């Protein structure tokens, strides 16, 4: 993870960053032993992946909301997307695992490369892309008809992966532990997931995403509706996943971005103009010595 | 942590002022217009209830004469319908009604489920709109038109299928047809016409629209958040439907199906046009000859004297009770099903 040359505070929209040479996937302890579950359906590689967005533009109907945005999200690192409301961060995030196209009027341009392979390539199955690039939403969305146990491994059933009781039990405990929810729910695994508190539901959703061993985890303002304790737990989870999985998080909370992320991308959109990345780089540099005055103003709370 | 401990101030609550803690009676002041609105809506609601009770009371009071004549038990267990010789009962027609409704439900339910899933989950844009209005249009087609279509269009074409079922599955008593030689080279389809099966198919076509529109409505309300949650896990469309839409729409599926059943039980003219009425307890659904309570009333109505009329009223009352139970159960299930309100975090 430290081989990479730091492109700190590069002004991204000017030119697409040169393609960095592919790193070997970070082999994370704990994820390797789950690889067996992946075999029956696809032979997707496990471990953190590099996600690279190239010249992403997006439209809702005729309204262009993103204009040629490029960003590399390094394997095993936490990248925070920050910026004021309506600058296209969430749209950008949803493009990274093909959720954008679910909106009927939405369209997009550009490529999203998962370890070099464009997930929008016609040869790629959308379900495979989404299984490798998981997503946690702003509003916790557990399946209310299912128990906590079933919720956690819902992804297995959805992917048609067969697992026996022992494997399932292991996966449930492992995923819930990673989402730091295990201790709170281990005695009531078979109660409905909808009965948990908001913060617990969100961590259940994180566990659910982790159970299918994604290589990238996207988080769309995961803590914006959570109490401080749950927010801290989610941040701890992000810290513990560092190195094992590539994380991209959209947040409106500057302190959170500073606490959890290795790298930061600052999105901005002028009035009625499509959004783009103003500045991108190492989080410390972005908060300590931003190059662009708008970044400086935003991270110091002078607007947004 | 500092050494300052926060103080919790508990105000004194003197006994003398204990009255202050008693619940208040809340009253609103109504104007004349409030009263007018209340009166109009109340009247509207009450009229519906009164009309329904009057219909039930009318049927019961007119039918009681006939039931008293033969006794309730005999009325329920006699298959024949000959009021002139005091030998009548609803056993055969009730069974026929249930059989026709069962065939209709068995055919209509999967059809409606598939249609509504297609409308809500698969079709997009103009196709969705066209299909939705087509389903509504289908619901507006008069039942006599369905009856004519069933008798002159569906029946001549479906009898070969009936025959095929009876040839291959005739060993199951339900599909057995007497008086037909499967080895005969002649295309003898008459024994397969005017059957419970064909009447059931026509009724199925008539109840598909109502079932579809109720199921569509309940599927449409499945929360977007849960749908996206399933897709984000790599679900296929069917996986998402199985995990989110079907559990959410369970109440709509059951309720819609039962409302369709309510319609199927009461359907009259379409069945009347297709069946050749028989008054016997029979389970051969592919065989010529069927009956239902509603069709029997339509059939016997013109040739009935006062007493026979009373017997028909009694039969009508039993149908009234049955459909009421089915419909009440259906609306209770629909009302109880999850509205999506408890999915918010």
Coordinates of C-alpha atoms in Angstrom, one line a residue:
Chain A
X1 CA 0.0 0.0 0.0
X2 CA 2.9 2.3 0.5
X3 CA 4.6 1.6 -2.8
X4 CA 2.3 4.0 -4.6
X5 CA 3.7 7.4 -5.5
X6 CA 1.7 10.0 -3.7
X7 CA -0.1 12.2 -6.1
X8 CA -1.1 14.5 -3.3
X9 CA -3.2 17.5 -4.1
X10 CA -3.2 16.9 -7.8
X11 CA -5.8 19.0 -9.6
X12 CA -7.6 16.3 -11.3
X13 CA -10.0 17.7 -13.8
X14 CA -7.2 19.1 -16.0
X15 CA -5.9 15.8 -17.3
X16 CA -6.7 12.2 -16.5
X17 CA -4.1 10.8 -14.1
X18 CA -1.6 8.4 -15.7
X19 CA -2.5 4.8 -15.2
X20 CA -0.6 3.5 -12.2
X21 CA 0.7 0.0 -12.6
X22 CA -1.5 -2.6 -11.1
X23 CA -0.7 -3.6 -7.6
X24 CA -1.1 -7.2 -6.4
X25 CA -4.4 -7.5 -4.7
X26 CA -4.0 -7.0 -1.0
X27 CA -4.6 -10.4 0.6
X28 CA -6.5 -9.8 3.7
X29 CA -6.5 -12.3 6.6
X30 CA -10.1 -13.4 7.2
X31 CA -11.3 -12.8 3.6
X32 CA -9.1 -15.5 2.2
X33 CA -10.9 -18.3 4.1
X34 CA -14.3 -17.1 2.7
X35 CA -13.2 -17.5 -0.8
X36 CA -14.8 -20.9 -0.9
X37 CA -18.2 -19.3 -1.1
X38 CA -17.4 -17.6 -4.3
X39 CA -16.4 -20.7 -6.2
X40 CA -19.8 -22.1 -7.2
X41 CA -21.0 -19.1 -9.2
X42 CA -18.1 -17.0 -10.4
X43 CA -14.4 -17.1 -10.0
X44 CA -14.1 -13.5 -9.0
X45 CA -10.8 -12.6 -7.4
X46 CA -11.1 -11.6 -3.8
X47 CA -9.3 -8.9 -1.9
X48 CA -9.2 -5.2 -2.2
X49 CA -9.3 -3.9 -5.8
X50 CA -8.3 -0.6 -7.4
X51 CA -11.3 1.3 -8.7
X52 CA -10.7 3.8 -11.4
X53 CA -13.3 6.2 -12.8
X54 CA -12.4 7.7 -16.1
X55 CA -14.1 10.7 -17.6
X56 CA -17.4 10.1 -15.9
X57 CA -20.2 12.3 -17.0
X58 CA -23.8 11.9 -15.9
X59 CA -27.2 13.2 -16.8
X60 CA -30.7 13.1 -15.4
X61 CA -32.8 13.6 -18.5
X62 CA -31.2 16.7 -20.1
X63 CA -29.6 18.0 -17.0
X64 CA -25.9 17.2 -16.8
X65 CA -24.8 16.7 -13.2
X66 CA -21.2 15.4 -13.7
X67 CA -18.7 16.5 -16.3
X68 CA -15.7 14.2 -17.1
X69 CA -14.7 13.3 -13.6
X70 CA -11.7 11.0 -13.1
X71 CA -10.6 9.5 -9.9
X72 CA -8.5 6.5 -8.8
X73 CA -9.5 4.8 -5.6
X74 CA -6.5 2.9 -4.4
X75 CA -6.8 -0.7 -3.1
X76 CA -7.3 -1.1 0.6
X77 CA -7.5 2.7 1.1
X78 CA -10.4 4.8 2.3
X79 CA -11.4 7.5 -0.1
X80 CA -13.8 10.2 1.1
X81 CA -15.9 12.2 -1.3
X82 CA -16.7 15.6 0.1
X83 CA -18.4 18.7 -1.1
X84 CA -21.6 20.7 -0.7
X85 CA -25.1 19.2 -1.5
X86 CA -26.0 18.8 -5.1
X87 CA -22.5 18.6 -6.5
X88 CA -22.8 15.1 -7.8
X89 CA -21.0 13.1 -5.1
X90 CA -23.8 10.6 -4.6
X91 CA -24.4 10.3 -8.3
X92 CA -20.7 9.6 -8.8
X93 CA -20.8 7.0 -6.1
X94 CA -23.8 5.3 -7.6
X95 CA -22.1 5.2 -11.0
X96 CA -19.3 3.2 -9.4
X97 CA -21.5 0.1 -8.9
X98 CA -24.1 0.7 -11.6
X99 CA -26.9 1.9 -9.4
X100 CA -27.2 5.1 -11.4
X101 CA -28.8 3.4 -14.3
X102 CA -31.7 2.3 -12.2
X103 CA -33.1 5.8 -12.4
X104 CA -35.2 5.7 -15.6
X105 CA -34.1 9.1 -17.0
X106 CA -30.4 8.6 -16.0
X107 CA -27.5 8.3 -18.5
X108 CA -23.8 8.4 -18.2
X109 CA -20.5 8.4 -20.1
X110 CA -17.0 7.2 -19.3
X111 CA -15.5 4.1 -17.8
X112 CA -15.3 2.5 -14.3
X113 CA -12.4 0.1 -14.1
X114 CA -12.3 -2.5 -11.4
X115 CA -8.6 -3.6 -11.5
X116 CA -8.5 -2.6 -15.1
X117 CA -11.8 -4.1 -16.3
X118 CA -14.6 -1.7 -17.3
X119 CA -17.7 -2.7 -15.3
X120 CA -19.8 -1.1 -18.0
X121 CA -18.3 -3.2 -20.7
X122 CA -21.1 -5.2 -22.5
X123 CA -19.3 -8.5 -21.6
X124 CA -19.6 -7.7 -17.8
X125 CA -22.6 -8.8 -15.9
X126 CA -24.2 -6.1 -13.9
X127 CA -24.8 -8.5 -11.0
X128 CA -21.2 -9.5 -10.9
X129 CA -20.1 -5.9 -10.8
X130 CA -22.5 -5.1 -7.9
X131 CA -21.4 -8.2 -6.0
X132 CA -17.8 -7.1 -6.1
X133 CA -18.6 -3.4 -5.4
X134 CA -21.0 -3.4 -2.5
X135 CA -23.0 -0.4 -1.3
X136 CA -24.3 0.9 2.0
X137 CA -27.0 3.5 1.7
X138 CA -27.8 6.7 3.6
X139 CA -31.0 5.1 5.0
X140 CA -30.6 1.7 6.5
X141 CA -32.5 -0.8 4.4
X142 CA -32.5 -4.3 6.0
X143 CA -35.1 -6.7 4.6
X144 CA -37.9 -6.5 7.2
X145 CA -39.3 -9.9 6.6
X146 CA -36.0 -11.5 7.4
X147 CA -34.3 -12.2 10.7
X148 CA -30.9 -10.7 11.6
X149 CA -29.2 -14.0 10.6
X150 CA -31.0 -14.2 7.3
X151 CA -30.4 -10.5 6.6
X152 CA -26.7 -11.0 7.1
X153 CA -26.4 -13.8 4.5
X154 CA -29.1 -12.5 2.2
X155 CA -26.4 -11.8 -0.4
X156 CA -25.6 -15.5 -0.6
X157 CA -29.1 -16.5 -1.4
X158 CA -29.4 -13.7 -3.9
X159 CA -26.2 -14.8 -5.6
X160 CA -27.4 -18.4 -5.6
X161 CA -24.5 -19.6 -3.5
X162 CA -25.0 -22.7 -1.5
X163 CA -23.5 -22.9 1.9
X164 CA -24.1 -25.4 4.7
X165 CA -25.0 -24.6 8.2
X166 CA -21.5 -24.4 9.6
X167 CA -20.3 -22.1 6.8
X168 CA -23.4 -19.9 7.2
X169 CA -22.9 -19.7 11.0
X170 CA -19.3 -18.7 10.5
X171 CA -20.1 -16.2 7.9
X172 CA -22.8 -14.6 10.0
X173 CA -20.5 -14.2 13.0
X174 CA -17.6 -13.1 11.0
X175 CA -19.6 -10.4 9.1
X176 CA -21.4 -9.2 12.2
X177 CA -18.1 -8.9 14.0
X178 CA -16.5 -6.9 11.2
X179 CA -19.5 -4.6 11.4
X180 CA -19.1 -4.5 15.2
X181 CA -22.6 -5.6 15.7
X182 CA -22.0 -9.2 16.9
X183 CA -21.9 -8.5 20.6
X184 CA -25.2 -6.7 20.5
X185 CA -27.2 -9.2 18.5
X186 CA -25.5 -12.6 19.1
X187 CA -28.4 -13.7 21.4
X188 CA -31.2 -12.7 19.1
X189 CA -30.0 -13.6 15.7
X190 CA -33.4 -15.0 14.7
X191 CA -35.4 -12.0 15.5
X192 CA -36.4 -9.6 12.7
X193 CA -33.8 -7.2 11.5
X194 CA -36.4 -4.4 11.4
X195 CA -36.5 -4.5 15.2
X196 CA -33.1 -3.1 15.7
X197 CA -32.3 0.5 16.4
X198 CA -31.4 2.8 13.4
X199 CA -27.7 2.6 14.1
X200 CA -27.8 -1.2 14.5
X201 CA -29.8 -1.6 11.3
X202 CA -27.1 0.4 9.4
X203 CA -24.4 -1.8 10.8
X204 CA -26.5 -4.9 9.9
X205 CA -26.6 -3.5 6.3
X206 CA -22.8 -3.1 6.5
X207 CA -22.5 -6.8 7.7
X208 CA -24.8 -7.8 4.9
X209 CA -22.6 -6.1 2.3
X210 CA -19.4 -7.6 3.8
X211 CA -20.9 -11.1 3.8
X212 CA -20.5 -11.4 0.0
X213 CA -16.8 -10.5 0.2
X214 CA -16.9 -7.4 -2.0
X215 CA -13.6 -6.0 -3.1
X216 CA -14.9 -2.4 -2.9
X217 CA -17.4 -1.0 -0.4
X218 CA -19.2 2.2 -1.3
X219 CA -20.9 4.1 1.5
X220 CA -23.3 6.9 0.8
X221 CA -23.5 9.1 3.9
X222 CA -23.8 6.0 6.1
X223 CA -23.8 8.0 9.3
X224 CA -26.0 11.0 8.4
X225 CA -29.0 9.5 10.2
X226 CA -27.1 7.9 13.1
X227 CA -26.6 8.8 16.7
X228 CA -23.0 9.5 17.9
X229 CA -22.4 6.1 19.3
X230 CA -23.4 4.3 16.2
X231 CA -21.4 6.7 14.1
X232 CA -18.3 5.9 16.2
X233 CA -19.0 2.1 15.7
X234 CA -19.3 2.6 11.9
X235 CA -16.0 4.5 11.8
X236 CA -14.3 1.8 13.8
X237 CA -15.6 -0.7 11.3
X238 CA -14.1 1.4 8.5
X239 CA -10.8 1.5 10.3
X240 CA -10.7 -2.2 10.8
X241 CA -11.5 -2.9 7.2
X242 CA -8.7 -0.7 6.0
X243 CA -6.3 -2.8 3.9
X244 CA -8.8 -5.6 3.4
X245 CA -11.2 -3.7 1.2
X246 CA -11.3 -0.5 -0.9
X247 CA -13.7 1.9 0.7
X248 CA -15.3 5.0 -0.9
X249 CA -17.4 7.1 1.5
X250 CA -19.5 10.1 0.8
X251 CA -19.8 12.3 3.8
X252 CA -21.0 15.8 4.7
X253 CA -19.1 15.6 7.9
X254 CA -15.7 17.2 7.6
X255 CA -14.4 15.7 10.8
X256 CA -15.5 12.3 9.8
X257 CA -13.8 12.6 6.4
X258 CA -10.6 13.7 8.3
X259 CA -10.9 10.9 10.8
X260 CA -11.6 7.9 8.5
X261 CA -10.1 8.6 5.1
X262 CA -6.6 8.2 3.6
X263 CA -7.5 10.2 0.5
X264 CA -10.1 12.8 -0.2
X265 CA -11.8 14.2 -3.3
X266 CA -13.5 17.5 -3.2
X267 CA -16.5 17.9 -5.5
X268 CA -18.0 21.2 -6.4
X269 CA -20.6 22.4 -8.8
X270 CA -21.2 26.0 -9.8
X271 CA -24.8 27.1 -9.9
X272 CA -26.7 25.1 -12.6
X273 CA -23.4 23.7 -13.8
X274 CA -22.4 20.0 -13.8
X275 CA -20.2 19.0 -10.8
X276 CA -16.6 17.9 -10.9
X277 CA -13.6 17.3 -8.7
X278 CA -11.8 20.5 -7.7
X279 CA -9.0 18.9 -5.8
X280 CA -8.0 15.4 -4.8
X281 CA -5.2 13.9 -2.8
X282 CA -4.0 12.8 0.6
X283 CA -6.4 13.6 3.3
X284 CA -3.8 15.3 5.5
X285 CA -2.7 17.5 2.6
X286 CA -6.3 18.3 1.7
X287 CA -7.2 19.4 5.2
X288 CA -3.7 20.8 6.1
X289 CA -2.5 22.5 3.0
X290 CA -5.1 22.6 0.3
X291 CA -4.0 24.0 -3.0
X292 CA -7.2 25.4 -4.2
X293 CA -8.8 28.3 -2.2
X294 CA -12.3 26.8 -2.6
X295 CA -11.1 23.5 -1.0
X296 CA -9.6 25.6 1.8
X297 CA -12.8 27.5 2.3
X298 CA -14.9 24.4 2.3
X299 CA -12.8 22.2 4.7
X300 CA -12.6 25.2 7.0
X301 CA -16.3 25.5 7.1
X302 CA -16.6 28.9 5.3
X303 CA -19.3 27.6 2.9
X304 CA -21.2 24.5 2.1
Chain B
X1 CA -14.4 14.1 33.1
X2 CA -14.5 17.0 35.5
X3 CA -15.5 16.9 39.1
X4 CA -18.6 19.0 38.6
X5 CA -21.6 16.8 39.0
X6 CA -24.8 17.9 37.2
X7 CA -27.8 18.5 39.4
X8 CA -31.1 17.2 38.5
X9 CA -33.8 19.6 39.6
X10 CA -37.0 18.0 40.6
X11 CA -39.7 20.6 41.1
X12 CA -41.9 20.2 44.1
X13 CA -45.3 18.8 43.4
X14 CA -47.7 20.0 46.1
X15 CA -50.6 17.6 46.9
X16 CA -53.0 20.5 46.9
X17 CA -52.6 21.0 43.2
X18 CA -53.1 17.3 42.3
X19 CA -56.0 18.2 40.1
X20 CA -53.5 19.7 37.6
X21 CA -52.3 16.2 36.8
X22 CA -55.7 14.9 35.7
X23 CA -56.3 14.3 31.9
X24 CA -58.1 17.1 30.2
X25 CA -61.2 16.6 28.1
X26 CA -60.4 17.9 24.7
X27 CA -63.2 19.5 22.7
X28 CA -63.2 21.3 19.4
X29 CA -65.7 23.9 18.5
X30 CA -67.5 23.0 15.3
X31 CA -69.0 25.5 12.8
X32 CA -72.1 24.9 10.8
X33 CA -70.0 23.8 7.8
X34 CA -68.2 21.3 9.9
X35 CA -71.5 19.8 10.9
X36 CA -72.7 19.7 7.3
X37 CA -69.6 17.9 6.2
X38 CA -69.9 15.5 9.0
X39 CA -73.5 14.8 8.2
X40 CA -72.9 14.2 4.5
X41 CA -70.0 11.8 4.9
X42 CA -71.7 10.0 7.8
X43 CA -74.9 9.6 5.7
X44 CA -72.9 8.3 2.7
X45 CA -71.2 5.7 4.9
X46 CA -74.3 4.6 6.7
X47 CA -76.3 4.2 3.5
X48 CA -73.8 1.6 2.2
X49 CA -74.1 -0.3 5.4
X50 CA -77.9 -0.1 5.5
X51 CA -78.3 -1.2 1.9
X52 CA -76.1 -4.2 2.5
X53 CA -78.0 -5.2 5.7
X54 CA -81.3 -4.7 3.8
X55 CA -80.3 -7.0 1.0
X56 CA -79.3 -9.7 3.5
X57 CA -82.5 -9.2 5.5
X58 CA -84.6 -9.3 2.4
X59 CA -83.1 -12.6 1.2
X60 CA -83.2 -14.1 4.6
X61 CA -86.8 -13.2 5.3
X62 CA -88.0 -14.4 1.9
X63 CA -86.0 -17.6 2.0
X64 CA -87.0 -18.6 5.5
X65 CA -90.3 -20.0 4.3
X66 CA -88.7 -22.5 2.0
X67 CA -86.0 -23.6 4.4
X68 CA -88.7 -24.1 7.1
X69 CA -90.6 -26.4 4.8
X70 CA -87.7 -28.9 4.3
X71 CA -85.5 -28.1 7.2
X72 CA -82.0 -26.6 7.2
X73 CA -80.2 -29.8 7.0
X74 CA -82.1 -31.2 4.1
X75 CA -81.7 -27.8 2.3
X76 CA -78.0 -28.0 2.7
X77 CA -77.6 -31.7 1.7
X78 CA -80.1 -32.2 -1.2
X79 CA -78.7 -32.0 -4.7
X80 CA -81.9 -32.0 -6.6
X81 CA -83.9 -28.8 -7.2
X82 CA -87.6 -29.5 -7.4
X83 CA -89.5 -27.1 -5.1
X84 CA -92.8 -28.3 -6.5
X85 CA -92.3 -31.7 -4.8
X86 CA -90.5 -30.3 -1.8
X87 CA -87.2 -31.9 -2.9
X88 CA -84.7 -29.2 -3.2
X89 CA -81.3 -28.2 -1.7
X90 CA -78.2 -26.4 -2.5
X91 CA -75.7 -29.2 -2.2
X92 CA -75.1 -29.6 -5.9
X93 CA -75.1 -25.9 -6.9
X94 CA -73.0 -24.9 -3.9
X95 CA -70.4 -27.5 -4.8
X96 CA -70.6 -26.4 -8.5
X97 CA -70.1 -22.8 -7.5
X98 CA -67.0 -23.7 -5.4
X99 CA -65.6 -25.9 -8.2
X100 CA -66.0 -23.2 -10.9
X101 CA -64.5 -20.6 -8.6
X102 CA -61.6 -23.0 -7.8
X103 CA -60.8 -23.6 -11.4
X104 CA -61.0 -19.8 -12.0
X105 CA -58.7 -19.0 -9.1
X106 CA -56.2 -21.7 -10.1
X107 CA -55.9 -20.2 -13.6
X108 CA -56.3 -16.5 -12.7
X109 CA -54.0 -16.3 -9.8
X110 CA -50.7 -17.2 -11.5
X111 CA -51.8 -15.1 -14.5
X112 CA -52.5 -12.1 -12.4
X113 CA -49.3 -12.5 -10.4
X114 CA -47.2 -12.7 -13.6
X115 CA -49.0 -9.8 -15.2
X116 CA -48.6 -7.5 -12.2
X117 CA -44.9 -8.4 -11.7
X118 CA -44.4 -7.7 -15.4
X119 CA -46.2 -4.4 -15.2
X120 CA -44.3 -3.2 -12.0
X121 CA -40.9 -4.8 -12.4
X122 CA -40.2 -5.5 -16.1
X123 CA -42.2 -3.3 -18.4
X124 CA -41.1 0.3 -18.7
X125 CA -42.3 3.5 -20.2
X126 CA -45.2 3.3 -22.7
X127 CA -45.7 -0.4 -22.3
X128 CA -46.3 -0.1 -18.6
X129 CA -48.9 2.6 -19.2
X130 CA -50.6 0.7 -22.0
X131 CA -50.8 -2.5 -20.0
X132 CA -52.1 -0.8 -16.9
X133 CA -55.0 0.8 -18.9
X134 CA -55.6 -2.5 -20.8
X135 CA -56.1 -4.3 -17.5
X136 CA -58.5 -1.6 -16.4
X137 CA -60.3 -1.9 -19.7
X138 CA -60.6 -5.6 -19.3
X139 CA -62.3 -5.1 -15.9
X140 CA -64.9 -2.9 -17.7
X141 CA -65.9 -5.6 -20.2
X142 CA -69.5 -6.7 -19.3
X143 CA -69.8 -10.2 -18.2
X144 CA -72.3 -11.1 -20.9
X145 CA -69.6 -10.3 -23.4
X146 CA -67.2 -12.7 -21.7
X147 CA -70.0 -15.3 -21.7
X148 CA -70.6 -15.0 -25.4
X149 CA -66.8 -15.1 -26.1
X150 CA -66.6 -18.1 -23.9
X151 CA -69.4 -20.0 -25.5
X152 CA -68.7 -19.2 -29.1
X153 CA -64.9 -18.6 -29.3
X154 CA -63.2 -20.2 -26.4
X155 CA -65.3 -23.4 -26.0
X156 CA -64.9 -24.8 -29.6
X157 CA -61.2 -24.3 -29.4
X158 CA -60.5 -25.5 -25.9
X159 CA -62.5 -28.7 -26.0
X160 CA -59.6 -30.5 -27.6
X161 CA -57.4 -29.5 -24.7
X162 CA -60.1 -30.8 -22.3
X163 CA -60.1 -34.1 -24.2
X164 CA -56.3 -34.2 -24.0
X165 CA -56.3 -33.8 -20.3
X166 CA -59.0 -36.5 -19.8
X167 CA -57.2 -38.9 -22.1
X168 CA -53.9 -38.6 -20.3
X169 CA -55.0 -37.7 -16.8
X170 CA -58.4 -39.4 -16.7
X171 CA -57.1 -41.9 -14.1
X172 CA -57.4 -39.0 -11.7
X173 CA -61.2 -39.0 -10.9
X174 CA -61.4 -35.2 -11.2
X175 CA -60.4 -35.4 -14.9
X176 CA -62.5 -38.5 -15.7
X177 CA -65.1 -38.2 -18.4
X178 CA -67.7 -40.9 -18.9
X179 CA -69.0 -42.1 -22.2
X180 CA -65.9 -41.4 -24.3
X181 CA -63.7 -43.9 -26.0
X182 CA -60.2 -42.4 -26.1
X183 CA -59.3 -44.8 -28.9
X184 CA -62.1 -43.7 -31.1
X185 CA -60.8 -41.9 -34.2
X186 CA -63.8 -39.6 -34.4
X187 CA -63.4 -36.1 -33.0
X188 CA -66.2 -36.3 -30.5
X189 CA -66.0 -33.2 -28.3
X190 CA -69.6 -32.8 -27.2
X191 CA -69.0 -34.6 -23.9
X192 CA -66.4 -32.0 -23.1
X193 CA -68.5 -28.9 -23.7
X194 CA -70.5 -26.9 -21.2
X195 CA -68.3 -28.1 -18.4
X196 CA -67.2 -26.7 -15.0
X197 CA -63.7 -26.4 -16.5
X198 CA -64.7 -24.1 -19.4
X199 CA -67.0 -22.0 -17.2
X200 CA -64.1 -21.7 -14.7
X201 CA -61.7 -20.6 -17.5
X202 CA -64.1 -17.8 -18.6
X203 CA -64.6 -16.7 -15.0
X204 CA -60.8 -16.7 -14.7
X205 CA -60.5 -14.2 -17.5
X206 CA -63.0 -12.0 -15.7
X207 CA -61.2 -12.0 -12.3
X208 CA -57.7 -11.5 -13.7
X209 CA -58.1 -7.7 -14.0
X210 CA -59.2 -7.1 -10.4
X211 CA -56.5 -9.4 -9.0
X212 CA -53.9 -7.8 -11.2
X213 CA -54.8 -4.2 -10.2
X214 CA -54.6 -5.0 -6.5
X215 CA -51.4 -6.9 -6.8
X216 CA -49.9 -4.2 -9.0
X217 CA -50.8 -1.6 -6.5
X218 CA -49.1 -3.5 -3.6
X219 CA -46.0 -4.3 -5.6
X220 CA -45.6 -0.7 -6.7
X221 CA -45.4 0.3 -3.1
X222 CA -42.4 -1.9 -2.2
X223 CA -39.8 0.5 -0.8
X224 CA -37.1 1.7 -3.2
X225 CA -34.5 1.5 -0.4
X226 CA -35.0 -2.2 0.0
X227 CA -35.1 -2.8 -3.8
X228 CA -31.7 -1.0 -4.1
X229 CA -30.4 -2.9 -1.1
X230 CA -31.0 -6.1 -2.9
X231 CA -29.6 -4.9 -6.2
X232 CA -26.5 -3.6 -4.4
X233 CA -25.8 -7.2 -3.2
X234 CA -25.7 -8.4 -6.8
X235 CA -29.3 -9.6 -7.0
X236 CA -30.9 -10.4 -10.3
X237 CA -34.2 -8.9 -11.0
X238 CA -35.9 -12.1 -9.9
X239 CA -33.8 -12.3 -6.8
X240 CA -34.9 -8.8 -5.9
X241 CA -38.5 -9.6 -6.5
X242 CA -38.2 -12.7 -4.3
X243 CA -36.5 -10.9 -1.5
X244 CA -38.3 -7.6 -1.5
X245 CA -41.4 -7.3 -3.7
X246 CA -43.1 -10.6 -3.0
X247 CA -42.7 -10.5 0.8
X248 CA -43.9 -6.9 0.8
X249 CA -46.8 -7.6 -1.5
X250 CA -47.9 -10.7 0.3
X251 CA -51.1 -9.0 1.6
X252 CA -51.9 -7.7 -1.9
X253 CA -51.5 -11.2 -3.4
X254 CA -53.7 -12.9 -0.9
X255 CA -56.2 -10.0 -0.7
X256 CA -56.4 -9.6 -4.5
X257 CA -56.8 -13.3 -5.0
X258 CA -59.7 -13.5 -2.5
X259 CA -61.5 -10.5 -3.9
X260 CA -61.3 -12.3 -7.3
X261 CA -62.7 -15.3 -5.5
X262 CA -65.6 -13.2 -4.3
X263 CA -66.4 -12.2 -7.8
X264 CA -66.0 -15.7 -9.1
X265 CA -68.5 -17.1 -6.6
X266 CA -71.1 -14.5 -7.6
X267 CA -70.6 -14.6 -11.4
X268 CA -73.9 -15.3 -13.1
X269 CA -74.5 -14.6 -16.8
X270 CA -71.2 -15.8 -18.2
X271 CA -71.6 -19.1 -16.5
X272 CA -75.3 -19.3 -17.4
X273 CA -74.4 -18.9 -21.1
X274 CA -71.8 -21.7 -21.0
X275 CA -72.9 -24.5 -18.7
X276 CA -75.7 -27.0 -19.3
X277 CA -77.2 -27.1 -15.9
X278 CA -77.3 -30.4 -13.9
X279 CA -78.5 -30.9 -10.4
X280 CA -76.2 -33.7 -9.1
X281 CA -73.1 -33.8 -7.0
X282 CA -70.3 -34.4 -9.5
X283 CA -66.6 -34.0 -9.4
X284 CA -65.8 -34.5 -13.1
X285 CA -64.9 -31.0 -14.0
X286 CA -64.2 -31.7 -17.7
X287 CA -67.5 -33.4 -18.3
X288 CA -70.6 -31.7 -19.8
X289 CA -72.9 -30.4 -17.2
X290 CA -72.2 -28.0 -14.3
X291 CA -74.1 -25.6 -12.1
X292 CA -73.7 -22.7 -9.8
X293 CA -76.0 -20.9 -7.3
X294 CA -76.1 -17.6 -9.3
X295 CA -76.6 -19.4 -12.6
X296 CA -79.4 -21.5 -11.2
X297 CA -81.2 -18.5 -9.9
X298 CA -81.0 -16.8 -13.3
X299 CA -82.2 -20.1 -14.9
X300 CA -85.1 -20.9 -12.6
X301 CA -86.3 -17.4 -11.8
X302 CA -88.8 -17.0 -14.7
X303 CA -90.5 -20.4 -14.1
X304 CA -90.9 -20.0 -10.3
X305 CA -94.1 -19.6 -8.3
X306 CA -94.1 -18.0 -4.9
X307 CA -92.8 -21.0 -3.0
X308 CA -90.1 -21.8 -5.6
X309 CA -89.1 -18.1 -5.4
X310 CA -88.6 -18.4 -1.7
X311 CA -86.4 -21.4 -2.3
X312 CA -84.3 -19.4 -4.7
X313 CA -84.1 -16.6 -2.2
X314 CA -82.7 -19.0 0.4
X315 CA -80.1 -20.2 -2.1
X316 CA -79.3 -16.5 -2.8
X317 CA -78.9 -15.9 0.9
X318 CA -76.3 -18.7 1.2
X319 CA -74.4 -17.2 -1.7
X320 CA -74.6 -13.7 -0.1
X321 CA -73.2 -15.1 3.2
X322 CA -70.4 -16.9 1.4
X323 CA -69.2 -13.9 -0.7
X324 CA -69.5 -11.6 2.3
X325 CA -67.2 -13.8 4.4
X326 CA -64.7 -14.1 1.5
X327 CA -64.7 -10.3 0.8
X328 CA -64.4 -9.4 4.5
X329 CA -61.5 -11.7 4.9
X330 CA -59.9 -10.2 1.8
X331 CA -60.2 -6.6 2.9
X332 CA -59.0 -7.5 6.4
X333 CA -55.9 -9.1 4.9
X334 CA -55.2 -6.2 2.6
X335 CA -55.7 -3.7 5.4
X336 CA -53.4 -5.6 7.7
X337 CA -50.5 -6.0 5.3
X338 CA -47.5 -3.9 5.7
X339 CA -47.9 -0.4 4.2
X340 CA -44.2 0.4 4.2
X341 CA -44.5 2.7 7.1
X342 CA -42.4 0.5 9.4
X343 CA -39.5 0.3 7.0
X344 CA -38.2 3.7 7.9
X345 CA -35.1 3.6 9.9

